[in-house]
mmCIF file of C-alpha atoms in Angstrom:
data_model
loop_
_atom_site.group_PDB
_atom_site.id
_atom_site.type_symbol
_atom_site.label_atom_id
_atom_site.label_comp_id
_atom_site.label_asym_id
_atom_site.label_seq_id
_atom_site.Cartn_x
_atom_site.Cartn_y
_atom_site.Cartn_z
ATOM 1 C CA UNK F 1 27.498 4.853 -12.410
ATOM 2 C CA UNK F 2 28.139 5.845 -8.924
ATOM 3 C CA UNK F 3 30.678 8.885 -8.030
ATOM 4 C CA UNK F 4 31.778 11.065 -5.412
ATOM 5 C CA UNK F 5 32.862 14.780 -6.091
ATOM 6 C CA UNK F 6 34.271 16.651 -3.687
ATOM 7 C CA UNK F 7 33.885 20.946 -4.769
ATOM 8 C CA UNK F 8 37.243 22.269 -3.525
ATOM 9 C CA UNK F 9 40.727 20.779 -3.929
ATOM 10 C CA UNK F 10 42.047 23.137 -0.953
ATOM 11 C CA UNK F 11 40.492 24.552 1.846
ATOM 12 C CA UNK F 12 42.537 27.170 3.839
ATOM 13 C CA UNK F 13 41.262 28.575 7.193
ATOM 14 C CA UNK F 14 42.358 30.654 9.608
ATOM 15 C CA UNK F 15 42.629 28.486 13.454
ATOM 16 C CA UNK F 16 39.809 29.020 15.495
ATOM 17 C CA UNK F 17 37.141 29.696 12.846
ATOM 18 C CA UNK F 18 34.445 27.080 11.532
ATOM 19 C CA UNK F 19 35.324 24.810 8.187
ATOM 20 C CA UNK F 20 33.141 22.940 6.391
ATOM 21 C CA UNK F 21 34.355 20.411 3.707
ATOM 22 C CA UNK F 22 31.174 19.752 1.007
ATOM 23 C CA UNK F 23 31.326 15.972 -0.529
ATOM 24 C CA UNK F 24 28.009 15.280 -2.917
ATOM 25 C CA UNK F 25 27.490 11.532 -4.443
ATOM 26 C CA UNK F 26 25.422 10.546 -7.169
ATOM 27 C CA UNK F 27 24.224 7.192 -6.956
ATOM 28 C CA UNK F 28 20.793 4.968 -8.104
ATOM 29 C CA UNK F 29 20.787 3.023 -4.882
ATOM 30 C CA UNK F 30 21.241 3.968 -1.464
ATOM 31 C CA UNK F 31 23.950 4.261 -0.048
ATOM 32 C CA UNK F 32 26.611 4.411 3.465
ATOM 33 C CA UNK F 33 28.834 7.441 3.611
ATOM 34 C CA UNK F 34 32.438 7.958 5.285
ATOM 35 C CA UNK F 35 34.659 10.637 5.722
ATOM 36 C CA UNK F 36 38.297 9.617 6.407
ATOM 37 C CA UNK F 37 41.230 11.924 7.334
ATOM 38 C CA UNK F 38 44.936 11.867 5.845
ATOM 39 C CA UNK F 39 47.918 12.818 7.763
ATOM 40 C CA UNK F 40 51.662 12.532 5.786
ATOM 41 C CA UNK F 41 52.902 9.628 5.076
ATOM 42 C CA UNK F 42 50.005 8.205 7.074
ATOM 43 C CA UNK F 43 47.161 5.536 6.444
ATOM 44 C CA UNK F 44 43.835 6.748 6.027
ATOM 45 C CA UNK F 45 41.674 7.051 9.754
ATOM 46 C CA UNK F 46 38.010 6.865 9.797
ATOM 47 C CA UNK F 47 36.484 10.164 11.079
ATOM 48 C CA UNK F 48 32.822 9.632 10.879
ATOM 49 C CA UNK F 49 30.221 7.747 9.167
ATOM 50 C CA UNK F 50 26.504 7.567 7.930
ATOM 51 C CA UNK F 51 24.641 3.897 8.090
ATOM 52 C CA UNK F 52 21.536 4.783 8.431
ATOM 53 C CA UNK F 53 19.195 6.855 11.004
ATOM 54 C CA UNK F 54 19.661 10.389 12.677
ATOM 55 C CA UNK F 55 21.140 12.511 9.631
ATOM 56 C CA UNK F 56 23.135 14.514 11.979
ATOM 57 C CA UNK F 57 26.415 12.033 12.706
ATOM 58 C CA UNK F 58 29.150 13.098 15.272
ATOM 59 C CA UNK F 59 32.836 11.610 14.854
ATOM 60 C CA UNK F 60 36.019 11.591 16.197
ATOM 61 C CA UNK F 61 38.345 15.111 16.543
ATOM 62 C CA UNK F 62 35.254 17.726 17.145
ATOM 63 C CA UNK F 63 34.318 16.213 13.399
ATOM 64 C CA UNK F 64 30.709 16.307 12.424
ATOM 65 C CA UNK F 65 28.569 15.803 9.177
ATOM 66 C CA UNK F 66 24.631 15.847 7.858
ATOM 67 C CA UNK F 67 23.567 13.278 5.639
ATOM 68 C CA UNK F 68 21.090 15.476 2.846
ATOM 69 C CA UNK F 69 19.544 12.530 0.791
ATOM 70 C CA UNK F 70 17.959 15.217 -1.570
ATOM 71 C CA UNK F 71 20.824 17.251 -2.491
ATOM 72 C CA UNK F 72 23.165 14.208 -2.517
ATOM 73 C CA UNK F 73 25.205 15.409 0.024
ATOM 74 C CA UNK F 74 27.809 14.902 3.166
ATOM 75 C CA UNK F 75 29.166 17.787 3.851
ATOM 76 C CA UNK F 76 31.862 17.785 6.784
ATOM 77 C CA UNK F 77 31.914 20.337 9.670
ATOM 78 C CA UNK F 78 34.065 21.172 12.464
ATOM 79 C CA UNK F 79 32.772 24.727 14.404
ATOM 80 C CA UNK F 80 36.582 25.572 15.380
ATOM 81 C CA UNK F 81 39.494 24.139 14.040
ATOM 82 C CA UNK F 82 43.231 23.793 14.842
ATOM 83 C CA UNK F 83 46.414 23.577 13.349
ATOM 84 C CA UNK F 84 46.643 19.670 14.179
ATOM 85 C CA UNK F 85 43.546 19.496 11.658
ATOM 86 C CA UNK F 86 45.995 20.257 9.027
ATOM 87 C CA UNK F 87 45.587 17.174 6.588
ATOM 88 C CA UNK F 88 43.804 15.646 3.858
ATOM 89 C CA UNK F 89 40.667 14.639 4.024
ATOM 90 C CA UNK F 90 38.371 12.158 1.723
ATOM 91 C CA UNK F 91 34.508 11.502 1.604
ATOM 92 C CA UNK F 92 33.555 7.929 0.013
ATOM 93 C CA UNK F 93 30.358 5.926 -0.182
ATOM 94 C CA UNK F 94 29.316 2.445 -0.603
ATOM 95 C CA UNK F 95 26.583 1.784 -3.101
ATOM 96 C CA UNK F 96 24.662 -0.984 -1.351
ATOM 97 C CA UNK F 97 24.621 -4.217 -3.431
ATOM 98 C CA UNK F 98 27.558 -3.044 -4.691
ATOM 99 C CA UNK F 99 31.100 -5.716 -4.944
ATOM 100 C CA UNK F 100 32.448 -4.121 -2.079
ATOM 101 C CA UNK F 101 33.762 -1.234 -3.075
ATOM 102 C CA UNK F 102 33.979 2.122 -1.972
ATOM 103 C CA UNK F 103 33.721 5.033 -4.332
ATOM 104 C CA UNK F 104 36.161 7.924 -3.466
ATOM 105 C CA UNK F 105 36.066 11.502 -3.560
ATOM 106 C CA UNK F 106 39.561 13.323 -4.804
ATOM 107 C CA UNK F 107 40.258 14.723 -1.929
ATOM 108 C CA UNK F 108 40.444 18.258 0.239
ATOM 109 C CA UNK F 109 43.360 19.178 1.842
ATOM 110 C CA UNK F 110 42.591 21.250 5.146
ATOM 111 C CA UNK F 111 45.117 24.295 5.203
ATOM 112 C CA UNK F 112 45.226 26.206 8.621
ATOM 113 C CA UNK F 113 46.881 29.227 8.921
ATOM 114 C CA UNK F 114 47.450 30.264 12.023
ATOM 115 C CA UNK U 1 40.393 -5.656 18.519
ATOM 116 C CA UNK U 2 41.578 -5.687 15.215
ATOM 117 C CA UNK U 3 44.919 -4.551 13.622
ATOM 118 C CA UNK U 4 46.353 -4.076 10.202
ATOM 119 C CA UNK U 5 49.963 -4.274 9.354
ATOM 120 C CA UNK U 6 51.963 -3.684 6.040
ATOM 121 C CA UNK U 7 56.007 -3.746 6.222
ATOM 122 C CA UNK U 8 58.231 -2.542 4.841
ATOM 123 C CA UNK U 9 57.249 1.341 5.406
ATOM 124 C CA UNK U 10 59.759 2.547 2.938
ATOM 125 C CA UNK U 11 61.419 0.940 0.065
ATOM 126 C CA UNK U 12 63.910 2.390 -2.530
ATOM 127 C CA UNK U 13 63.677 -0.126 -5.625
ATOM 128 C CA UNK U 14 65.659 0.150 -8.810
ATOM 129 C CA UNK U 15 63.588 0.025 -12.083
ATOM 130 C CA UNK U 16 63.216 -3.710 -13.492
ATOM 131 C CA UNK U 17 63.555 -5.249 -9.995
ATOM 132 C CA UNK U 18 60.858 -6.803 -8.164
ATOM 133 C CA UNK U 19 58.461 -6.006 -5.720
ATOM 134 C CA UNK U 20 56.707 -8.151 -2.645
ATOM 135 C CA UNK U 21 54.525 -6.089 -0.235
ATOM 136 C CA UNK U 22 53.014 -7.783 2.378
ATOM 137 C CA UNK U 23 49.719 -6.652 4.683
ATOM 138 C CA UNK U 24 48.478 -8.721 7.118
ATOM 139 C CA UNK U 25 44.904 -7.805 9.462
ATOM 140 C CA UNK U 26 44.353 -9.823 13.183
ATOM 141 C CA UNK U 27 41.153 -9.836 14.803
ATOM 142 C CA UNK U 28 38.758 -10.768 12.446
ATOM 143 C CA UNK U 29 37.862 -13.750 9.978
ATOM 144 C CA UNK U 30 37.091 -13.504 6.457
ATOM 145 C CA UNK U 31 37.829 -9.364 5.964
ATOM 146 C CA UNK U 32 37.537 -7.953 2.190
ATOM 147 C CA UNK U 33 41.223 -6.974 1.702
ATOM 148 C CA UNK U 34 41.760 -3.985 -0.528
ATOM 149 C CA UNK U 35 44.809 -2.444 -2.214
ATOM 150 C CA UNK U 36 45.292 1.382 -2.932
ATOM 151 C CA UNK U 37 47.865 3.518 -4.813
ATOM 152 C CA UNK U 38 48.542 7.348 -4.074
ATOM 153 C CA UNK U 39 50.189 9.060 -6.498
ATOM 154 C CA UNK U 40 52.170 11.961 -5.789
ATOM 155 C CA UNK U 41 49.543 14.447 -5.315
ATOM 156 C CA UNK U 42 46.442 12.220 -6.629
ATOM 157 C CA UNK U 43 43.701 10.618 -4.615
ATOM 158 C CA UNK U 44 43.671 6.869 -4.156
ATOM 159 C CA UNK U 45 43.799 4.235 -6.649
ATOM 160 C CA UNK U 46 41.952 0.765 -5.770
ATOM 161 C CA UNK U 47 44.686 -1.841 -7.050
ATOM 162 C CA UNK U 48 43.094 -5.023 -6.042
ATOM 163 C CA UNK U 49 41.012 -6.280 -3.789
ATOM 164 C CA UNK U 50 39.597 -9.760 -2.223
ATOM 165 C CA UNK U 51 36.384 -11.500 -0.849
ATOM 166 C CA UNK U 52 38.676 -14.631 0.097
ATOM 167 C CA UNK U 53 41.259 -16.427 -0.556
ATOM 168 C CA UNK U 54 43.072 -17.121 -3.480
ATOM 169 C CA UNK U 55 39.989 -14.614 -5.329
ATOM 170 C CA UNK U 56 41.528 -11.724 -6.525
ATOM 171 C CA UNK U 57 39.821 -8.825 -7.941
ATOM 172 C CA UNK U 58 42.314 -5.994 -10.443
ATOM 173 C CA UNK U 59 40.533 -2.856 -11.141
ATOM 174 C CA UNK U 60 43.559 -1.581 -13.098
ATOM 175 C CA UNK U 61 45.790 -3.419 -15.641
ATOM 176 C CA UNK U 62 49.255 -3.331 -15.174
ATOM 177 C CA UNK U 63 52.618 -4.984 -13.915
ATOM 178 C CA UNK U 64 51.353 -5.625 -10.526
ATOM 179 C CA UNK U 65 49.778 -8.789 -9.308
ATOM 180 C CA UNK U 66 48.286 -9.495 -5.734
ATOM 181 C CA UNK U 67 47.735 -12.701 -3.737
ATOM 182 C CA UNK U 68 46.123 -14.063 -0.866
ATOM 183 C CA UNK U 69 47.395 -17.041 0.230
ATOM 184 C CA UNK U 70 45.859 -17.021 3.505
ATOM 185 C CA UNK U 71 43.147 -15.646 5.127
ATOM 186 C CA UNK U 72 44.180 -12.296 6.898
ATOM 187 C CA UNK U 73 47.354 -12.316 3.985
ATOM 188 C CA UNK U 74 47.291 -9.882 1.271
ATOM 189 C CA UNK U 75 50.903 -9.410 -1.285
ATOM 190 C CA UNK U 76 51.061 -7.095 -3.961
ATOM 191 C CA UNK U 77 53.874 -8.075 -6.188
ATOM 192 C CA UNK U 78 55.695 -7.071 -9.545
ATOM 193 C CA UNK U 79 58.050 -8.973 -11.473
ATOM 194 C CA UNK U 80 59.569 -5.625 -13.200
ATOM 195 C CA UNK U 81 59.149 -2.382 -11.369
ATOM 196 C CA UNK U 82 58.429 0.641 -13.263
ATOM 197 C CA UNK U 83 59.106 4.384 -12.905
ATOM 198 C CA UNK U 84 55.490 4.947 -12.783
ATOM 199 C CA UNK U 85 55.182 2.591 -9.841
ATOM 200 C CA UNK U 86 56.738 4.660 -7.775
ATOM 201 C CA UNK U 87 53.926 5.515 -4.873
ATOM 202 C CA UNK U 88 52.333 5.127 -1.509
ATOM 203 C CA UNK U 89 50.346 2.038 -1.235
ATOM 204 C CA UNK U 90 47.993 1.184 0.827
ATOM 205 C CA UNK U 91 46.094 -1.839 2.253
ATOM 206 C CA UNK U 92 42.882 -1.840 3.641
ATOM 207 C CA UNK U 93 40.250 -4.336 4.840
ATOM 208 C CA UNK U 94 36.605 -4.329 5.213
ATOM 209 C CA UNK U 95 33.405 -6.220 5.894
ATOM 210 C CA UNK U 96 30.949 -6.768 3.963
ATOM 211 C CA UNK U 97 29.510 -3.024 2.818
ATOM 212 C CA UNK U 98 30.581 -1.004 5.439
ATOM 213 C CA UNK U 99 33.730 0.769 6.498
ATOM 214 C CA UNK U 100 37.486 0.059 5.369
ATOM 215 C CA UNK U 101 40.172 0.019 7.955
ATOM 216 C CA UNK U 102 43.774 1.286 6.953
ATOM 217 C CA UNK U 103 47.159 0.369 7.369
ATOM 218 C CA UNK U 104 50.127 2.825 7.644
ATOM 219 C CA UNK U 105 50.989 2.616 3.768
ATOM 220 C CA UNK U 106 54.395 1.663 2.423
ATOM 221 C CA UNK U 107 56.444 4.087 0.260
ATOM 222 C CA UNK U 108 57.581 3.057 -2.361
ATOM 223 C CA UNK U 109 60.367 4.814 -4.605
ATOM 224 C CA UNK U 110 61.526 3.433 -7.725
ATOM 225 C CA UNK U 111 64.940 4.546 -9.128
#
């Protein structure tokens, strides 16, 4: 069975400095990848994602991430952040051949401190 | 372009009454058309979803029912509201296996 685990719950960081926000997948087929951001009492906004080609994927915000097919991973990246970052923020992939679903990651919730 | 809607954006229920939220997405023929739950502090939930009309897909038993009577239409409904109801739900669509589009969520507090 597919999954999506995303290692911390919480991420706080002080404005200005670099933040990265790890997502890793498991999964027997390949897959897409998508990170979306959360702001309260908001929808969920697409921020990036991974089809298929350079590994390296720019989004919206500053937002980047690197698609690492052998450690399963998508780890999200922004070199300098800012208190409007503040906000939760999900990773989720779609197995392909898959009903149309998208498996989702718990969640990090970006904490700047200023 | 397309656009998703949901109304109402807040609702205050008591328990045992019933429910009818409503999403609607313009701009595009045929969309997948998800439903999510948040939980107070939990990720999201997939309710429901739909590859057309009048299929419906639950991923969760419990005392909520969807429909799609129309294309770009998507109601979640209960005929008794619980406590444990109470959320933020969300609808989404999507094509095919790519990307899911959001709406703005409606919250839902049940009394």
């Amino acid at each position: 069975a597919q999954s999506v685990t995303q290692l911390d719950s919480q991420v706080p960081v002080f404005e200005e400095a670099p933040v990265e926000l790890r997502c890793n997948y498991s999964s027997s087929v390949s897959v897409y990848l998508f990170w979306y951001v959360q702001y309260p009492n908001q929808g969920l906004q697409l921020l990036l994602k991974y089809l298929s080609g350079s590994t390296l994927v720019k989004g919206i915000n500053g937002f980047e991430a690197e698609f690492n097919k052998s450690q399963t991973s998508f780890h999200l990246r922004k070199p300098s952040v800012h208190i409007s970052d503040t906000a939760e923020y999900f990773c989720a992939v779609s197995p392909r051949g898959s009903n149309y679903q998208l498996i989702w990651g718990a969640g990090t919730k970006l904490i700047i401190k200023p | 372009s397309q656009t998703i809607h949901q109304w109402p954006a807040t609702l205050v229920q008591p328990v045992g009454s019933p429910l009818s939220l409503e999403c609607t997405v313009e701009g595009t023929s045929n969309p997948n058309l998800y439903w999510y739950r948040q939980a107070a502090g939990r990720g999201l939930q997939l309710l429901f979803y739909s590859v057309g009309i009048g299929q419906i897909s639950s991923e969760v038993p419990q005392n909520l029912s969807a429909s799609r009577p129309q294309d770009r239409q998507f109601i979640l409904s209960s005929k008794k509201l619980l406590l444990s109801d109470s959320g933020f739900y969300l609808c989404a669509w999507g094509q095919g296996y790519y990307e899911q589009y959001f709406g703005p969520g409606t919250r839902l507090t049940v009394t």
